[in-house]
Coordinates of C-alpha atoms in Angstrom, one line a residue:
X1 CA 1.1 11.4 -6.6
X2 CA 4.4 13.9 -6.0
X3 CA 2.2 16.1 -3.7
X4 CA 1.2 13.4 -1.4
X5 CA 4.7 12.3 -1.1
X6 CA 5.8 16.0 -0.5
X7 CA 3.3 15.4 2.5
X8 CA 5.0 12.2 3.6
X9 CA 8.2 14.6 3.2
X10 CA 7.2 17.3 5.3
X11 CA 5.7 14.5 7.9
X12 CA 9.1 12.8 7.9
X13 CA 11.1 15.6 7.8
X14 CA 9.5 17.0 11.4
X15 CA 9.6 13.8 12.7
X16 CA 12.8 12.9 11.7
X17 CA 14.3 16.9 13.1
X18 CA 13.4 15.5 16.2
X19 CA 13.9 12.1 16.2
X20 CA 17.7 12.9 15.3
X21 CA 17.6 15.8 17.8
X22 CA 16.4 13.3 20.4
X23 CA 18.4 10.5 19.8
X24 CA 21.9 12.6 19.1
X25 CA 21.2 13.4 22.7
X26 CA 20.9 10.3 24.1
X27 CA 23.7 9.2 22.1
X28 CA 26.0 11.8 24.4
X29 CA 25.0 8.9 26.5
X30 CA 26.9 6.4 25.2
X31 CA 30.3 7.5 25.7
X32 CA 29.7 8.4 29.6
X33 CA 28.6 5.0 29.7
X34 CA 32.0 3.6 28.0
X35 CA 34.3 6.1 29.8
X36 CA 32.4 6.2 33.1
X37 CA 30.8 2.4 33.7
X38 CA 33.0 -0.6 33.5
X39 CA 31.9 -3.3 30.7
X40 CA 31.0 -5.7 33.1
X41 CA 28.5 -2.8 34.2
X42 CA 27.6 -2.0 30.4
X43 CA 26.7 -5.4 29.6
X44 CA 24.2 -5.3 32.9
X45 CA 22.3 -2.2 31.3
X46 CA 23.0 -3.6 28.0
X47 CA 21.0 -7.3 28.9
X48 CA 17.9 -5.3 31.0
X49 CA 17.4 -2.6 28.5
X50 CA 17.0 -5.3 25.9
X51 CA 14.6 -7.0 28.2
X52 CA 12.6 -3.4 28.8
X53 CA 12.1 -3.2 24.8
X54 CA 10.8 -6.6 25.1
X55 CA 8.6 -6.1 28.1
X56 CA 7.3 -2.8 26.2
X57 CA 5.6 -4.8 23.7
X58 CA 4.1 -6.8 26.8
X59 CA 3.0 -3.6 28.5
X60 CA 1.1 -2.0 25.7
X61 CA -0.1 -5.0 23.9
X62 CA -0.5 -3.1 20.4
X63 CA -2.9 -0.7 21.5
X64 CA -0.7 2.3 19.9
X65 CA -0.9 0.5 16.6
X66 CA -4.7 -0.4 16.8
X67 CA -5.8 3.0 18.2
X68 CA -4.1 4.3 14.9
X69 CA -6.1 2.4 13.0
X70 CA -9.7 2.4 14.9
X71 CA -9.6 6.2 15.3
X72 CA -8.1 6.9 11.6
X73 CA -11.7 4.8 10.6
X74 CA -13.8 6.6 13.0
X75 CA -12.2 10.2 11.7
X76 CA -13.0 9.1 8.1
X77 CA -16.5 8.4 9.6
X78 CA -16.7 12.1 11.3
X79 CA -17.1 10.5 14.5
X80 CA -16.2 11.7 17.9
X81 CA -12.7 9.7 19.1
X82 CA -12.4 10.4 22.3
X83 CA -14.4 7.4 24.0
X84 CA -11.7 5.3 22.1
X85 CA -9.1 7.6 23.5
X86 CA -10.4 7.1 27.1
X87 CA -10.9 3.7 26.2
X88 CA -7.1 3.0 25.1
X89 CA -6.0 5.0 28.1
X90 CA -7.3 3.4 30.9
X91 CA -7.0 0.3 29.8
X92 CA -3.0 0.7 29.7
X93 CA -3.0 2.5 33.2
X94 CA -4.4 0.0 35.0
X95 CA -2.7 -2.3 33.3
X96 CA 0.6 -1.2 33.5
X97 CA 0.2 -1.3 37.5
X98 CA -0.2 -4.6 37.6
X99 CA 2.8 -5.8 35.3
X100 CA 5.1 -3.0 37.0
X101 CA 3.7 -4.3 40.8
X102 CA 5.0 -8.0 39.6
X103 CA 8.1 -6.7 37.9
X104 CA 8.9 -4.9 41.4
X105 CA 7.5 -8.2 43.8
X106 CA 9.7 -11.2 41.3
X107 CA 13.0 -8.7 40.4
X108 CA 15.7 -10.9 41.8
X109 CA 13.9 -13.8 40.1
X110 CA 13.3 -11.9 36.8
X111 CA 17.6 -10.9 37.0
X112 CA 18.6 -14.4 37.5
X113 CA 15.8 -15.4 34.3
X114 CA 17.7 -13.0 32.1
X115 CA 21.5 -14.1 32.7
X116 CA 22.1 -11.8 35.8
X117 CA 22.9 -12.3 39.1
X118 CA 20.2 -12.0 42.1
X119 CA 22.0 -8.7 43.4
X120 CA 20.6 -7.2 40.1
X121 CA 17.4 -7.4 40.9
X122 CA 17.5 -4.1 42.0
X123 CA 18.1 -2.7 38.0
X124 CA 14.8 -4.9 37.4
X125 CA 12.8 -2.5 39.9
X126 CA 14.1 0.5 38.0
X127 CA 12.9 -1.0 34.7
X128 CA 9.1 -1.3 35.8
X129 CA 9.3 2.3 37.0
X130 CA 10.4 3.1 33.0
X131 CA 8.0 1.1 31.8
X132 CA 5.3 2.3 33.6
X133 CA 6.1 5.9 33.0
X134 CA 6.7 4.4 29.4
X135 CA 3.1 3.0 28.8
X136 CA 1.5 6.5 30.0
X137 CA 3.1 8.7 27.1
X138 CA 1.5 5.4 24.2
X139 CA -2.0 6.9 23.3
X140 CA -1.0 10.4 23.8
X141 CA 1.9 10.2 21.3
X142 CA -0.4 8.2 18.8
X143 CA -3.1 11.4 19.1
X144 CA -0.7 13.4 18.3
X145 CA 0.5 11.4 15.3
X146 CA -2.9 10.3 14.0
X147 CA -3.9 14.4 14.4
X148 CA -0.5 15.1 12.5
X149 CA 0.3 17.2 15.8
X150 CA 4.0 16.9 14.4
X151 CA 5.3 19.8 16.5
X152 CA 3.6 19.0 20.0
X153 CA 5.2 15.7 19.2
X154 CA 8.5 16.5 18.8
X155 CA 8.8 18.9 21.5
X156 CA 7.4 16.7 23.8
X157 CA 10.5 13.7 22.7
X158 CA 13.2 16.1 22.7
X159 CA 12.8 17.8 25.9
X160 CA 11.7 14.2 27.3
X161 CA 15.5 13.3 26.1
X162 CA 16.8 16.3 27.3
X163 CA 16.3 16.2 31.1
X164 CA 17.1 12.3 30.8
X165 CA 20.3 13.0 29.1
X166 CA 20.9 15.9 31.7
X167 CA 19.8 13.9 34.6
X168 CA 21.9 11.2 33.7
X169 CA 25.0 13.5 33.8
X170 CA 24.1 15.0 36.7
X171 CA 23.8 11.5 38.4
X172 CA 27.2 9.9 37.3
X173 CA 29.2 12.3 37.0
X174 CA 28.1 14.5 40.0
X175 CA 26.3 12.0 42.4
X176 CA 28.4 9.1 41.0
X177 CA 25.3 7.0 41.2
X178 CA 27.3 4.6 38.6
X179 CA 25.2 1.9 37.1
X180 CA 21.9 2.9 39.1
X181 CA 22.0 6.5 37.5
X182 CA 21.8 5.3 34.1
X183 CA 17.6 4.2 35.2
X184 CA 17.1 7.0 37.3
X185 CA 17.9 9.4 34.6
X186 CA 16.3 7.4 32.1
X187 CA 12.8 7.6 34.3
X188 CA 13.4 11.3 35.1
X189 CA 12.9 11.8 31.3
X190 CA 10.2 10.1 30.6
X191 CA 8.4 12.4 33.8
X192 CA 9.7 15.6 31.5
X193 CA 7.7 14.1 28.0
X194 CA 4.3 13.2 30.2
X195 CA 4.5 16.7 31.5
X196 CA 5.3 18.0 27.8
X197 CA 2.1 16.0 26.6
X198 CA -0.5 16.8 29.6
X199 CA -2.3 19.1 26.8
X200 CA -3.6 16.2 25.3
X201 CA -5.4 14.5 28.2
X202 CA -8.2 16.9 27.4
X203 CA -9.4 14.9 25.1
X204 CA -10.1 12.4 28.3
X205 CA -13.2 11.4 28.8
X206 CA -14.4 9.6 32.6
X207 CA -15.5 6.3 30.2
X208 CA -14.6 3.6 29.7
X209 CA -16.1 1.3 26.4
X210 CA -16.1 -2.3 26.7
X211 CA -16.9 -2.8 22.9
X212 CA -14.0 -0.7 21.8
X213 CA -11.8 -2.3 24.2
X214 CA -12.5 -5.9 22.4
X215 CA -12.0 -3.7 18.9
X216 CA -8.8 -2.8 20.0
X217 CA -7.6 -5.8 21.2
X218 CA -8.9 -7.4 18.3
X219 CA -6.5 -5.7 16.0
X220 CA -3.8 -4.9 18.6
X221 CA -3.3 -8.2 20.4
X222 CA -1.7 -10.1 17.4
X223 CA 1.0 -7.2 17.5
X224 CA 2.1 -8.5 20.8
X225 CA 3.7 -11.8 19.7
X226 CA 4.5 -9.9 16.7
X227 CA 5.9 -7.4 18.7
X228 CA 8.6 -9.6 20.9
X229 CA 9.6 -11.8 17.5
X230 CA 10.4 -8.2 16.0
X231 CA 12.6 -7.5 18.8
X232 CA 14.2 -10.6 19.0
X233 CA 15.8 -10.6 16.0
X234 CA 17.7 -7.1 17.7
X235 CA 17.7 -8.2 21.3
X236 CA 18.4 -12.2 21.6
X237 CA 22.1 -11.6 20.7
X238 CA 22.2 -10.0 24.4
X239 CA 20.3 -12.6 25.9
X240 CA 22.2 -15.6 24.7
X241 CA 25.9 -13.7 24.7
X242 CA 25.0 -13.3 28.0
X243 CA 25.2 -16.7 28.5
X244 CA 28.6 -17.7 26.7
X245 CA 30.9 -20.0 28.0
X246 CA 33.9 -18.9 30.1
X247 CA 35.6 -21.4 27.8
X248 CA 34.5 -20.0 24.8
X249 CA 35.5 -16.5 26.0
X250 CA 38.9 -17.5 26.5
X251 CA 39.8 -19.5 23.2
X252 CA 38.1 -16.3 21.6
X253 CA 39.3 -13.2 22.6
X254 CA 41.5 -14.4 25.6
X255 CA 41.9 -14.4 29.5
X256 CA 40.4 -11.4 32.0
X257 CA 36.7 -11.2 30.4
X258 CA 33.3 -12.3 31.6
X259 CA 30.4 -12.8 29.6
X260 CA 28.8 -9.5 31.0
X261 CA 32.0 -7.9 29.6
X262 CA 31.7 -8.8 26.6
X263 CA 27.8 -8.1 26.3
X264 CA 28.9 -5.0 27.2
X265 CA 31.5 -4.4 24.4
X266 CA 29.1 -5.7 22.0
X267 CA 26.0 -3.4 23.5
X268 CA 28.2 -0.5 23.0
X269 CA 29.4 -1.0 19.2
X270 CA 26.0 -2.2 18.2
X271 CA 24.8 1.4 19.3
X272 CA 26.2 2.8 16.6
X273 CA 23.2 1.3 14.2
X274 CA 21.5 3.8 15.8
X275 CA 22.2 5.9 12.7
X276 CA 20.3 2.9 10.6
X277 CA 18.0 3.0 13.5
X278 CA 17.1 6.3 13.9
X279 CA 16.4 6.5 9.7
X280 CA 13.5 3.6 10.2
X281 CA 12.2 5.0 12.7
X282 CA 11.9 8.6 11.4
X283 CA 10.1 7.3 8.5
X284 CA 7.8 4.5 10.6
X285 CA 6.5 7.6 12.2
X286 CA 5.7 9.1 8.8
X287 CA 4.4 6.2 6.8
X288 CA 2.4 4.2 8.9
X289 CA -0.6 7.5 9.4
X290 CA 0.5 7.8 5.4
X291 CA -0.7 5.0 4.1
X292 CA -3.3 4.2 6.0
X293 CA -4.6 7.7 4.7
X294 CA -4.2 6.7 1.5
X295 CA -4.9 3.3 1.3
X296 CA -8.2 4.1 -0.9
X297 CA -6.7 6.4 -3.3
X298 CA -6.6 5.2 -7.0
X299 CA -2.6 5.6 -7.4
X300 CA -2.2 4.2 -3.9
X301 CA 0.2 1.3 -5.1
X302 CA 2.3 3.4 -7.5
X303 CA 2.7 5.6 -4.7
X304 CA 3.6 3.1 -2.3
X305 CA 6.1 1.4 -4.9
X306 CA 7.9 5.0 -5.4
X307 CA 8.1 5.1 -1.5
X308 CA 9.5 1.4 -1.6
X309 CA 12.5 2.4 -3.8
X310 CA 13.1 6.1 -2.8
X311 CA 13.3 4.7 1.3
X312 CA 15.3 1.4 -0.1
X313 CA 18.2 3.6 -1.9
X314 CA 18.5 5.9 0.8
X315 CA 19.2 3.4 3.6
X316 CA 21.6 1.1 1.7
X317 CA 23.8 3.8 0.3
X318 CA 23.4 5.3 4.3
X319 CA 25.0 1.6 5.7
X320 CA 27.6 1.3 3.1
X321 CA 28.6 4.8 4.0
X322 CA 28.2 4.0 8.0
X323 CA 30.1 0.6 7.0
X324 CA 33.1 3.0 5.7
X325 CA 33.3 5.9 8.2
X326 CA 31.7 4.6 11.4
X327 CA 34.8 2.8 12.5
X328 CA 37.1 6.2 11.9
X329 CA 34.8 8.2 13.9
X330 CA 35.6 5.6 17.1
X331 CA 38.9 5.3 17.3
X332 CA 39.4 9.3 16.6
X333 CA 40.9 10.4 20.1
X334 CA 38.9 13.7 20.6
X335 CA 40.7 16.5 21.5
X336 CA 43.6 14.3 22.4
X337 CA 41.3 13.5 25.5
X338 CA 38.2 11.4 24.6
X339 CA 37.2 8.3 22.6
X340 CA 33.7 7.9 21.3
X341 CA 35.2 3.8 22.6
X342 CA 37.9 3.4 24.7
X343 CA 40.4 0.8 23.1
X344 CA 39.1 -2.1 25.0
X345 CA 35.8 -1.9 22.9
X346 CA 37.8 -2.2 19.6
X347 CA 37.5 -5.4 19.7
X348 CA 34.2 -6.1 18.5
X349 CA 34.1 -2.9 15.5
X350 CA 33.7 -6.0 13.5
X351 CA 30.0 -6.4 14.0
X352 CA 29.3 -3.1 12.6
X353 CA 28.6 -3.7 8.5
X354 CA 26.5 -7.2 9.9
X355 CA 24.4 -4.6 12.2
X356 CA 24.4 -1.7 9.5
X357 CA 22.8 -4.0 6.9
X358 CA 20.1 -6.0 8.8
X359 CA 18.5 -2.6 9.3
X360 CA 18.2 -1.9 5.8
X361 CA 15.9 -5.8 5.8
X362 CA 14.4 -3.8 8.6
X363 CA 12.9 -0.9 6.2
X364 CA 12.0 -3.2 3.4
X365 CA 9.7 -4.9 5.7
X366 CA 8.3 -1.4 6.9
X367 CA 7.6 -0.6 3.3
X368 CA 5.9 -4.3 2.8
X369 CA 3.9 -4.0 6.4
X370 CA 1.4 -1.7 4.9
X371 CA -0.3 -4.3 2.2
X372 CA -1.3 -6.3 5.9
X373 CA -2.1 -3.8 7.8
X374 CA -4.7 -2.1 5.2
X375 CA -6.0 -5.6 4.2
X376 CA -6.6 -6.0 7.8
X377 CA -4.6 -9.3 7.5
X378 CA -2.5 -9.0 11.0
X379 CA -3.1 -12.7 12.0
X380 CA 0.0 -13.5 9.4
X381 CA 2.4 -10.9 11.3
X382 CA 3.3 -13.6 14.0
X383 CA 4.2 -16.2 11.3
X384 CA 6.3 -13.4 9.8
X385 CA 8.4 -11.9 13.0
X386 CA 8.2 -15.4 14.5
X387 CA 10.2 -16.9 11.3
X388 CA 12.8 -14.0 11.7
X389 CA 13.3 -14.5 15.5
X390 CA 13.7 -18.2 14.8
X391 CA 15.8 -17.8 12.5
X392 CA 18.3 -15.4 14.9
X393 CA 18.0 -17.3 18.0
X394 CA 18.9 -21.1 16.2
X395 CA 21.8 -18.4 14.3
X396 CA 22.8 -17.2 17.5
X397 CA 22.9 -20.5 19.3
X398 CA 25.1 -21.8 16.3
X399 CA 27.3 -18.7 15.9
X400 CA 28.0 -16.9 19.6
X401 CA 30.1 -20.3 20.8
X402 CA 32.1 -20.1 17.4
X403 CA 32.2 -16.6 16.6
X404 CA 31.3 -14.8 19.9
X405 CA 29.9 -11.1 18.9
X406 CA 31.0 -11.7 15.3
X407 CA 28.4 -14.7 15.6
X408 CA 25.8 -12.9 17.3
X409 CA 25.9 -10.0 14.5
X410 CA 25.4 -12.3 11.7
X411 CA 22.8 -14.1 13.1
X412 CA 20.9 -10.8 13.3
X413 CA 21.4 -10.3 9.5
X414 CA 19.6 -13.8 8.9
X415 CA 16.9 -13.1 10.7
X416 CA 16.0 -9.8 9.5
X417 CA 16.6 -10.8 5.6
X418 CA 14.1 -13.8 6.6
X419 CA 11.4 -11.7 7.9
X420 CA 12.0 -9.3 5.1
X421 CA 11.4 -12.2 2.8
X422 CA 8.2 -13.9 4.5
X423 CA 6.8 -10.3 5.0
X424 CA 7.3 -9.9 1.1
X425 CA 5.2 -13.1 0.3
X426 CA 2.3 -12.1 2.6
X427 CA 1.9 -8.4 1.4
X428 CA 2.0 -9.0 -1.9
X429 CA -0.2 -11.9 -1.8
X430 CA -2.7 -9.8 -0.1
X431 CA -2.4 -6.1 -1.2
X432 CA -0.5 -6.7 -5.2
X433 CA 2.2 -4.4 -5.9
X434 CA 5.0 -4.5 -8.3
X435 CA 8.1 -3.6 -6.4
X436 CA 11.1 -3.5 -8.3
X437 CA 12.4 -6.3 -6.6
X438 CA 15.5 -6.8 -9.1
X439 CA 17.1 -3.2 -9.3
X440 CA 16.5 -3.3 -4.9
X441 CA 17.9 -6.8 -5.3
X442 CA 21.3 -5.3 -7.4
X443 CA 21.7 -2.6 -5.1
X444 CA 21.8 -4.5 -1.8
X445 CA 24.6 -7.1 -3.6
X446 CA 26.6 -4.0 -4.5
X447 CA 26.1 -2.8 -1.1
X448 CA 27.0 -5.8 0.9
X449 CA 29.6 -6.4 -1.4
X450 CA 31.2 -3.3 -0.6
X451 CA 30.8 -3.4 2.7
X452 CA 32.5 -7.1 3.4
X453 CA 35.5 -5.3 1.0
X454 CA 35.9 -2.4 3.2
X455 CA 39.2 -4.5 5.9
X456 CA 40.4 -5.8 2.6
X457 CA 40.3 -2.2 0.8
X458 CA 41.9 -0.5 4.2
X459 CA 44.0 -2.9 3.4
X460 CA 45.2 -2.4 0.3
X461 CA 45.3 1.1 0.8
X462 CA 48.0 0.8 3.7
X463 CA 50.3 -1.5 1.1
X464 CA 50.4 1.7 -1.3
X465 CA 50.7 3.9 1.7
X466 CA 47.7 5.7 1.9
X467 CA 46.1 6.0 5.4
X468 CA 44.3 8.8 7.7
X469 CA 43.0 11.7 5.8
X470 CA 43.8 10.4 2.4
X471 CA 42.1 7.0 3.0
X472 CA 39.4 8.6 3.8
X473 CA 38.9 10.9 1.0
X474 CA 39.6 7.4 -1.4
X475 CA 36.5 6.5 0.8
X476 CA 34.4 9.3 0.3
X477 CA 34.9 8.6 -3.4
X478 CA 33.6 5.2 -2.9
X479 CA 30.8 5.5 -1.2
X480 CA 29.9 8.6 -4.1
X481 CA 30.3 6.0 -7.0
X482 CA 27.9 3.7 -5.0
X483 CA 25.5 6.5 -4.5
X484 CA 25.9 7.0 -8.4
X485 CA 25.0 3.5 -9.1
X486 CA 21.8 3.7 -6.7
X487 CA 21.2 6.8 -9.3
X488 CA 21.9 4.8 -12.4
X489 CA 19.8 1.8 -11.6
X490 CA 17.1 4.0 -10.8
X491 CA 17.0 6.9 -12.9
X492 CA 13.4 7.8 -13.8
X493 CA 13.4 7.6 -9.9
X494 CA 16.0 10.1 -9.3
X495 CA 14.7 12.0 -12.0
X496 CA 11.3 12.4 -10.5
X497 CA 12.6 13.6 -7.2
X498 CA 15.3 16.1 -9.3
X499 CA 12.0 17.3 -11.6
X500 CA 10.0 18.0 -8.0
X501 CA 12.7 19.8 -6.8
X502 CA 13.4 22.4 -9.3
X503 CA 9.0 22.7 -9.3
X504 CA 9.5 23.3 -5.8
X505 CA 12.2 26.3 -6.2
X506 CA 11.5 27.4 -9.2
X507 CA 8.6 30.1 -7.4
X508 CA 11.0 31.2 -4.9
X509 CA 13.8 31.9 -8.1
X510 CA 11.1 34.0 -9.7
X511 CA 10.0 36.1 -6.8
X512 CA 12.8 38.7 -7.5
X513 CA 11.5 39.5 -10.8
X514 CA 7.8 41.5 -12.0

């Protein structure tokens, strides 16, 4: 069992070297933005970028997803993949005109659908150029991932990051194309990754399969709803704080704001779950080839329930210590010169444990999506993101005129702890495994519990007269003890890991000695 999750391991750890890589980059990004682009600005790219994510899922229909799974099957077969591969391909070109030449003909209609005004119509043209470069890199990447073509892969993100970040830079800064360079660079990138990837079209093929076009859209086409549900529960909150009430703005955080400036304050703090973020995603790239590798093998639940805890530990104790340190790392001034936030975006640091937490729901359902997707039970993954999305928007609708951002945060953390728990009923209704769902259950309580005392604890730290470095270090302790609880509860876990360790250097100790 401990040498197929040393493969996971070395899967997640070349993955995740680029993924942080790639998105520490793009994260430079974010302070140009809040230095460089006024908040009224930040909350326009805040509202279309959400809508691009959305639109993604639109574009590729769950054809990445079900071209894992068609051409894992056809590999275990021996059989040739590439017809699907041409298949997938030019299915998504073609397609992926035609929603980009609507996006382009309807963009002042689509900015006035999302919140925006007419005159931002012009940031909706921008987005169908991304999302048509976007939909071209799909079935490469997932080649690359289903041949475990870890390397190619990474290279090809990071230097697609790279000359988007540099671009970018270039474009504000230099050409001071203000709001409109924040698109351009982001399109310029995505030309660098399709040029880093061209390798793999030679596995095209001039064909074109009609019966593996209906296979894939037999499996991939419930993704799609499942798809915009998913990212509702992380997008709506721009979509409908867009939409706050000038009235509401005032009684809350006072006169001289808009609702696109304070999308845009809350756009900018939420970023900072990209540490969360970035975590799920390295091991989404990992797990999903993973187990559907191993879905046959006779420990394959064991396995999977080890995965479960290891993955669950390591993101909660992450957003209790993101929870702690985040806000310190902000309002830092940099050299005396720079703020990761100016002050003005202060304001709404009080999203950020609300944020942290409802990725680590986000991960347990990760874990729990693989007892569908091997039973082949994907019709239940609408009912699952579409209870979570409800769940956010009614929270949202409720919360953002009483608690503005504060509202829109919490509503997230509702939704994603209701699609953890309906994608918990499904999987293990379908594909049985005993998860430890008590000791996960005690270490999330712990967790949130120390995360909704971390004002209280600053606090009571300033009545005894501790503050800046010292504070910090009482923090560091904290978060340690936490981290010793996650050890505590589960030991033979930890002990496993600290047994494969010393296996694992134990030949490189000896090699000095004959």
């Amino acid at each position: 069992m401990f040498s197929k999750l040393k493969l996971l391991a070395k899967d997640t750890v070349i993955y995740g070297a680029s993924t942080i890589l790639a998105r520490s980059l793009n994260y430079v990004l974010v302070p140009l933005y809040a230095n460089k682009l006024t908040t009224f600005d930040n909350g326009i790219q805040a509202v279309v970028y959400a809508n691009i994510a959305l639109a993604n899922v639109i574009f590729t229909y769950g054809l990445e997803t079900s071209y894992l799974k068609v051409a894992s099957d056809a590999i275990k077969r021996n059989e040739d993949e590439r017809s699907l591969f041409s298949t997938a391909f030019f299915s998504l070109f073609v397609t992926s005109i035609l929603f980009s030449a609507l996006m382009l003909l309807f963009a002042p209609s689509i900015a006035v659908a999302i919140g925006l005004a007419s005159s931002s119509g012009i940031y909706i043209q921008y987005a169908a150029a991304i999302l048509f470069l976007d939909t071209l890199l799909v079935v490469p990447f997932a080649e690359l991932r289903l041949k475990r073509k870890a390397i190619p892969f990474a290279l090809a993100k990071v230097m697609g990051v790279v000359g988007g970040v540099i671009s970018t830079f270039v474009l504000i800064l230099g050409l001071h194309a203000g709001l409109s360079g924040v698109f351009i660079g982001e399109a310029l990138g995505s030309v660098v990754s399709l040029l880093f990837i061209l390798p793999v079209f030679k596995n095209l093929k001039p064909t074109f399969s009609p019966g593996m076009y209906r296979q894939l859209l037999g499996i991939g086409l419930p993704y799609v709803p499942t798809g915009i549900a998913g990212l509702l529960i992380h997008l709506i909150d721009r979509n409908l704080l867009i939409r706050i009430s000038q009235q509401d703005i005032d009684r809350l955080y006072g006169a001289g704001f808009q609702a696109s400036d304070i999308t845009g304050i809350y756009g900018r703090v939420a970023a900072f779950g990209v540490a969360l973020q970035m975590f799920i995603q390295i091991f989404r790239f990992a797990w999903q080839p993973f187990f559907l590798q191993h879905a046959d093998d006779p420990e394959a639940k064991p396995l999977f329930k080890q995965v479960m805890n290891l993955s669950g530990i390591a993101v909660i104790v992450l957003a209790v210590a993101c929870t702690f340190f985040v806000p310190d790392l902000v309002r830092y001034h940099w050299g005396g010169k720079l703020y990761l936030l100016p002050p003005k975006y202060w304001m709404g640091m009080s999203i950020l444990p609300w944020i942290f937490f409802s990725y680590v729901f986000d991960m347990i359902s990760t874990n729990l999506s693989a007892g569908i997707l091997i039973t082949g039970k994907t019709k239940y993954l609408p009912v699952v993101t579409f209870a979570g999305a409800a769940v956010t928007t009614v929270g949202c609708w409720i919360l953002i005129p009483l608690g503005g951002m504060d509202g829109a945060a919490v509503a997230i953390l509702f939704g994603t702890a209701v699609m953890c728990l309906c994608m918990g009923w499904y999987s293990v209704r379908f594909y049985p495994i005993n998860y430890d769902w008590g000791r996960l259950s005690l270490l999330l309580g712990a967790g949130l519990a120390f995360a909704v005392w971390h004002d209280d604890l600053l606090v009571w730290l300033a009545g005894f007269g501790i503050s800046g470095l010292l504070a910090m270090m009482v923090k560091l302790l904290i978060v340690l003890l936490y981290l010793a609880l996650g050890v505590l509860i589960f030991r033979n876990e930890a002990s496993a890991v600290v047994r494969m360790v010393k296996r694992k250097l134990r030949p490189a100790g000896g090699s000095g000695t004959r």
